[in-house]
Tab-separated table of C-alpha atoms in Angstrom:
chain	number	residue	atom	x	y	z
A	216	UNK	CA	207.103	71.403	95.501
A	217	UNK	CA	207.262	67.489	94.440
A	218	UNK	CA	205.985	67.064	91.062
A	219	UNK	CA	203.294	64.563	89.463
A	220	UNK	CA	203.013	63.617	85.969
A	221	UNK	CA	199.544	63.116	84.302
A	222	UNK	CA	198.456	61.931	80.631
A	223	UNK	CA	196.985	65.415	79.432
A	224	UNK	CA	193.686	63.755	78.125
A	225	UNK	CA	191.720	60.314	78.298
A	226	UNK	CA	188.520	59.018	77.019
A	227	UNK	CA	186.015	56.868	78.291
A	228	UNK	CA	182.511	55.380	77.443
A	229	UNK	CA	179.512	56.167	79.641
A	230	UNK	CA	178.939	53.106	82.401
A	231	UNK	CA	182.290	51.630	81.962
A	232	UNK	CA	185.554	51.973	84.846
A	233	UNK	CA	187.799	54.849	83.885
A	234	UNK	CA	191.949	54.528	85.405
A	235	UNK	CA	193.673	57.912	85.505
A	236	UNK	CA	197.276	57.762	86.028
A	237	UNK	CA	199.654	59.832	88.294
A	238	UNK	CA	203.477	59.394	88.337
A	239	UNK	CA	205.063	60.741	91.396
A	240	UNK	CA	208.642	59.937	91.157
A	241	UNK	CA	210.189	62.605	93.537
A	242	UNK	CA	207.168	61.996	97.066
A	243	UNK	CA	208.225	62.478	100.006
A	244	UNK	CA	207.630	60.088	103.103
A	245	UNK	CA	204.862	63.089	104.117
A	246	UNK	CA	203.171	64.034	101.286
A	247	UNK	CA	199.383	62.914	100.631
A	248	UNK	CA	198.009	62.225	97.534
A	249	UNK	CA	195.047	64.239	96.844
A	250	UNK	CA	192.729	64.472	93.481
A	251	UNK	CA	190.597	67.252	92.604
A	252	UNK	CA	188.218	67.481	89.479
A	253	UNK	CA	187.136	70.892	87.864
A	254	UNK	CA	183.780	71.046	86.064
A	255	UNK	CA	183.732	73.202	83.520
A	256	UNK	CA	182.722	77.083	84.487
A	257	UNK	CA	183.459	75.540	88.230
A	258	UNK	CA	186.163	75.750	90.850
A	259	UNK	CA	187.850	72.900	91.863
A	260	UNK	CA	186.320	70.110	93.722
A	261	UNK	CA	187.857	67.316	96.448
A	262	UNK	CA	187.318	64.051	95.373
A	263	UNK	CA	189.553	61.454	97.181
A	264	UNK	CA	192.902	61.337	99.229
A	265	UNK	CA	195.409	59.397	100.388
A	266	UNK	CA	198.697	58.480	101.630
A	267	UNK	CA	199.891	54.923	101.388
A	268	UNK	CA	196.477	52.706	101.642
A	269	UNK	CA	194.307	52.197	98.826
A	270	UNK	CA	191.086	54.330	99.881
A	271	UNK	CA	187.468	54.439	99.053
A	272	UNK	CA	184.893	57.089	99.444
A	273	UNK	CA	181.274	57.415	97.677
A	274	UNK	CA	182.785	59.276	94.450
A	275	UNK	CA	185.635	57.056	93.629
A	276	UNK	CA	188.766	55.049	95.046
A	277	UNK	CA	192.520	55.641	94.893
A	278	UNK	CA	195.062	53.110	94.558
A	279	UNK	CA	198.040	53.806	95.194
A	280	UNK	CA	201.878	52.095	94.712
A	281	UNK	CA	203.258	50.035	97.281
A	282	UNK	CA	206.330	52.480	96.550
A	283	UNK	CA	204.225	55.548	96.516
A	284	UNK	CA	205.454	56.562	93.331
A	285	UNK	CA	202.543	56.143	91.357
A	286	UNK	CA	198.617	56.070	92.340
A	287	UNK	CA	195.548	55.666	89.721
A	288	UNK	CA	192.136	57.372	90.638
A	289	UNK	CA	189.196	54.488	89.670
A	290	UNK	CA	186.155	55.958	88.691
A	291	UNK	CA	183.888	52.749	88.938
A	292	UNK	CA	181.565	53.451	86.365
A	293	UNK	CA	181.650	56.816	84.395
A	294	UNK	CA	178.724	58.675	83.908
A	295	UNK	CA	178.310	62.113	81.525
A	296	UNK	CA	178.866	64.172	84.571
A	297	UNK	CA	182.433	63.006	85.358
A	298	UNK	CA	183.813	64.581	82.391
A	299	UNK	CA	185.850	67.335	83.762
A	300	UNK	CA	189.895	67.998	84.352
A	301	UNK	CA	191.186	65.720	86.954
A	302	UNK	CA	194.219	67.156	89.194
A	303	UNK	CA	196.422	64.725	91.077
A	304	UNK	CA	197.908	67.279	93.965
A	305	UNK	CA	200.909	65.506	96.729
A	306	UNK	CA	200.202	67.900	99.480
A	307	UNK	CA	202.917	68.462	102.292
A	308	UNK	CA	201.467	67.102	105.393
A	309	UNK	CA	204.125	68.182	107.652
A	310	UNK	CA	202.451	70.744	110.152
A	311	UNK	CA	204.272	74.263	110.764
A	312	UNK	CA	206.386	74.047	107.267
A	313	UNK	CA	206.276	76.532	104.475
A	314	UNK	CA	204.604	74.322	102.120
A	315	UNK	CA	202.206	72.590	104.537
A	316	UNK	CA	198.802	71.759	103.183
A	317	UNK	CA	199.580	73.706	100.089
A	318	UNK	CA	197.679	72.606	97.220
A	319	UNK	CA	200.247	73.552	93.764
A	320	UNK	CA	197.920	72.386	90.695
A	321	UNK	CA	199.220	70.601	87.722
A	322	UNK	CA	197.751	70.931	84.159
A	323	UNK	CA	195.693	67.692	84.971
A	324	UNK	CA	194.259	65.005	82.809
A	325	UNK	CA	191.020	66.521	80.549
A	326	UNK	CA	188.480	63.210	80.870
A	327	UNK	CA	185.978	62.670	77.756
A	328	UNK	CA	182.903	60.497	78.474
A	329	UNK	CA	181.359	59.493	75.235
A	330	UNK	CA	177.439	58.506	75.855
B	273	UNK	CA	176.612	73.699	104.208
B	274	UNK	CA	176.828	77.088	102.318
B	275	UNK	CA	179.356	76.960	100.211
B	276	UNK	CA	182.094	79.444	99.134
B	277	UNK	CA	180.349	82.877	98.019
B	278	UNK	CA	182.335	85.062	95.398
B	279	UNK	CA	181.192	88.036	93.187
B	280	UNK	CA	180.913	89.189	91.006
B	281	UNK	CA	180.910	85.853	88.553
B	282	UNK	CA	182.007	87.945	85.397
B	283	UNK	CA	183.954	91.227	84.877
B	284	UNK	CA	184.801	93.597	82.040
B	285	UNK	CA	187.176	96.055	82.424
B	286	UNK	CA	189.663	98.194	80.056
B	287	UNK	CA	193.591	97.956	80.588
B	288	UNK	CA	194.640	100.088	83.440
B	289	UNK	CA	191.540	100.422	85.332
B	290	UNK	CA	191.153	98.811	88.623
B	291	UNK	CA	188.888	96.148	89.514
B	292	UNK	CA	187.871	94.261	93.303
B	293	UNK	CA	186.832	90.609	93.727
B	294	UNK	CA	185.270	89.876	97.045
B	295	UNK	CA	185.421	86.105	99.044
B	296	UNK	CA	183.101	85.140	101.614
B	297	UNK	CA	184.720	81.123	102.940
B	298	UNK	CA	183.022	78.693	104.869
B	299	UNK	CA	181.619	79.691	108.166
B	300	UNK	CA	184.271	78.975	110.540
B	301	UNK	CA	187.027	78.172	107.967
B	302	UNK	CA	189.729	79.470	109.017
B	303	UNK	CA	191.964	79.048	106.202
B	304	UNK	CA	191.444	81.207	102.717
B	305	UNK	CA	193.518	81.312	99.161
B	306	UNK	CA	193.163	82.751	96.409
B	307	UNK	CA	194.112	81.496	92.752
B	308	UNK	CA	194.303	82.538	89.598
B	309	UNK	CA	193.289	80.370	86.713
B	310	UNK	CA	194.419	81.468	83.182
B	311	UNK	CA	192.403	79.322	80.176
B	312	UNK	CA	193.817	76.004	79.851
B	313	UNK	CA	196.164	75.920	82.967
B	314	UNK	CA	195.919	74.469	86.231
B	315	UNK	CA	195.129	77.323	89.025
B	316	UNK	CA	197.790	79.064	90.785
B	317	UNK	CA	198.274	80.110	94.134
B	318	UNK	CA	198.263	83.860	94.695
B	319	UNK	CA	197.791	84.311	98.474
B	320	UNK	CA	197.294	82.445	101.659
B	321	UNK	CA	195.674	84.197	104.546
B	322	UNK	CA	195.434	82.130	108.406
B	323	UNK	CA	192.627	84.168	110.099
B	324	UNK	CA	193.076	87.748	109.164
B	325	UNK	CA	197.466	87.286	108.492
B	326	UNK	CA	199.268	86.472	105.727
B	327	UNK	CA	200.518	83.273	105.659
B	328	UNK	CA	202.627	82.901	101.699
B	329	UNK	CA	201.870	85.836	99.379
B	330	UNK	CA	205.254	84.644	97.577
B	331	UNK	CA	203.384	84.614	93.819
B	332	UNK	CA	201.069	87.668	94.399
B	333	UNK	CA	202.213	90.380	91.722
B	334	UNK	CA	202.393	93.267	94.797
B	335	UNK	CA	203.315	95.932	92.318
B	336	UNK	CA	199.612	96.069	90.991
B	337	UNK	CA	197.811	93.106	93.145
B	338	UNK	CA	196.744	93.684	96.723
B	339	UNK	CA	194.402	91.640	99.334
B	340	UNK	CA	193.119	91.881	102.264
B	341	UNK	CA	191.058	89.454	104.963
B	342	UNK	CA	189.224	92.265	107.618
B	343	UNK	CA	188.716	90.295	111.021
B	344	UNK	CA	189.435	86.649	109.375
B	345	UNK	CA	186.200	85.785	107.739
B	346	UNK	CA	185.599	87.802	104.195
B	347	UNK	CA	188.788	88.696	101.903
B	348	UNK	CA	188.942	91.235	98.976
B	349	UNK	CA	191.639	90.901	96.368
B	350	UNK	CA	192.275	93.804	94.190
B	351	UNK	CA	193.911	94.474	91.070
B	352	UNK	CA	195.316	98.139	90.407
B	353	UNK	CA	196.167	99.098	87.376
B	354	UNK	CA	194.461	95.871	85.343
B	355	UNK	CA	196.555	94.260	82.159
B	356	UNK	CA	195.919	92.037	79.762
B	357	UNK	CA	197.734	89.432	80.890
B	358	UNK	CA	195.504	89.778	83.903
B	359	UNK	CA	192.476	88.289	82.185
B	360	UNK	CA	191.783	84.904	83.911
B	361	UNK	CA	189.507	82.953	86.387
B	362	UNK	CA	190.129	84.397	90.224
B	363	UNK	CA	188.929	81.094	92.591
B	364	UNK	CA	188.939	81.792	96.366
B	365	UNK	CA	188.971	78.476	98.748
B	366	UNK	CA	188.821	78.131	102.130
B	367	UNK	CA	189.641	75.218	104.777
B	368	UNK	CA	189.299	74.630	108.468
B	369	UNK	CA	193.060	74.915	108.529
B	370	UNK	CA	195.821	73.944	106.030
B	371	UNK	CA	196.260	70.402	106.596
B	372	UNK	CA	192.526	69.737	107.363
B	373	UNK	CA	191.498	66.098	105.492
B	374	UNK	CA	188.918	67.007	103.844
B	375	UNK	CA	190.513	69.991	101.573
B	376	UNK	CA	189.839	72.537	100.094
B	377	UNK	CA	186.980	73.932	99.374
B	378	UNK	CA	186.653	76.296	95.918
B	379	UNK	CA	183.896	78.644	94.657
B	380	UNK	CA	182.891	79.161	91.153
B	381	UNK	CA	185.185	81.907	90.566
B	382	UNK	CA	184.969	85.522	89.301
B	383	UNK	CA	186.063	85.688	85.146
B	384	UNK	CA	187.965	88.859	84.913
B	385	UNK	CA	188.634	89.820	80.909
B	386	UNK	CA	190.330	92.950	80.464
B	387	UNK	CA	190.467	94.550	77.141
């Protein structure tokens, strides 16, 4: 499974833009780039995805790398409830393979929001 | 939407005994997995069902972990005899199928502690 690299904690103050980082070296030309967040006494939860345009949904955007080998999850402006462990996932989106849509967790970055 | 249903949400149990977690996915998911979380790692895959089949039960532990998805829509794992090193968090997901876009989606999770 292709590997990502995440900082294992950041910190943040309420109301201002949080950047997580993802290194992802080793992607493949079909992986996506999915991040889930995990509240705590919660399963994981879908927040964005992508595979090489930057993206933009109602909870946050991705940017990613014109290389691919990096992306950074924006969180536009952090509120208390964002604090949580944020997983950046590549997930194999070639259909019929062993691996396909396979979702192989990291040990994510833990995100503080200070009030 | 309902969401993902599991139960129980906790569990005691003493080494060696045998315990049951049960999954009901999201109506017409197709998809289901189960994960284990131990405290302060990322979850793990343990099984993969499409429909009622296995699809990758690679990393379940088949000596003393077992599962089972009756006609495709609830799933049951079960753990016989429990050890310690079984105390974790059990997530089930479920998708419309593996490489769906929009994910995966968890429930809360049943925390199993055996002592």
């Amino acid at each position: 499974d292709a590997k990502t690299t995440q900082p294992n904690s950041m910190e943040s103050n309420e109301e201002e833009p949080v950047h997580l980082p993802c290194n992802h070296s080793t992607i493949s030309g079909t992986d996506y780039i999915h991040w889930y967040r995990q509240l705590p006494s919660q399963g994981p939860e879908y927040v964005i995805h992508g595979l090489t345009s930057n993206v933009n949904n109602r909870m946050a955007s991705l940017a990613i790398a014109e290389d691919r080998k990096s992306s950074t999850l924006i969180l536009h402006r952090a509120t208390l409830r964002d604090a949580a462990v944020y997983y950046c996932i590549l997930r194999d989106g070639v259909a019929g393979g062993t691996s396909y849509g396979k979702l192989t967790f990291g040990q994510g970055t833990i995100l503080t929001v200070h009030p | 939407e309902a969401g993902v249903a599991q139960s129980p949400r906790y569990k005691i149990i003493e080494k060696r005994q045998s315990v049951a977690f049960w999954c009901n996915p999201i109506s017409g998911h197709a998809t289901l997995y189960w994960y284990q979380q131990i405290l302060g790692q990322g979850p793990k895959l343990l099984i993969q069902f499409q429909n009622n089949g296995v699809v990758d039960d690679s990393q379940l532990p088949k000596d003393r972990f077992s599962a089972e998805r009756l006609k495709g829509v609830d799933s049951t794992l079960k753990i016989q005899p429990a050890k310690l090193e079984d105390s974790a968090v059990y997530l089930c997901a479920s998708s419309l199928d593996p490489g769906h876009s929009s994910g995966y989606t968890f429930g809360s999770g049943t925390r199993l502690t055996v002592v």
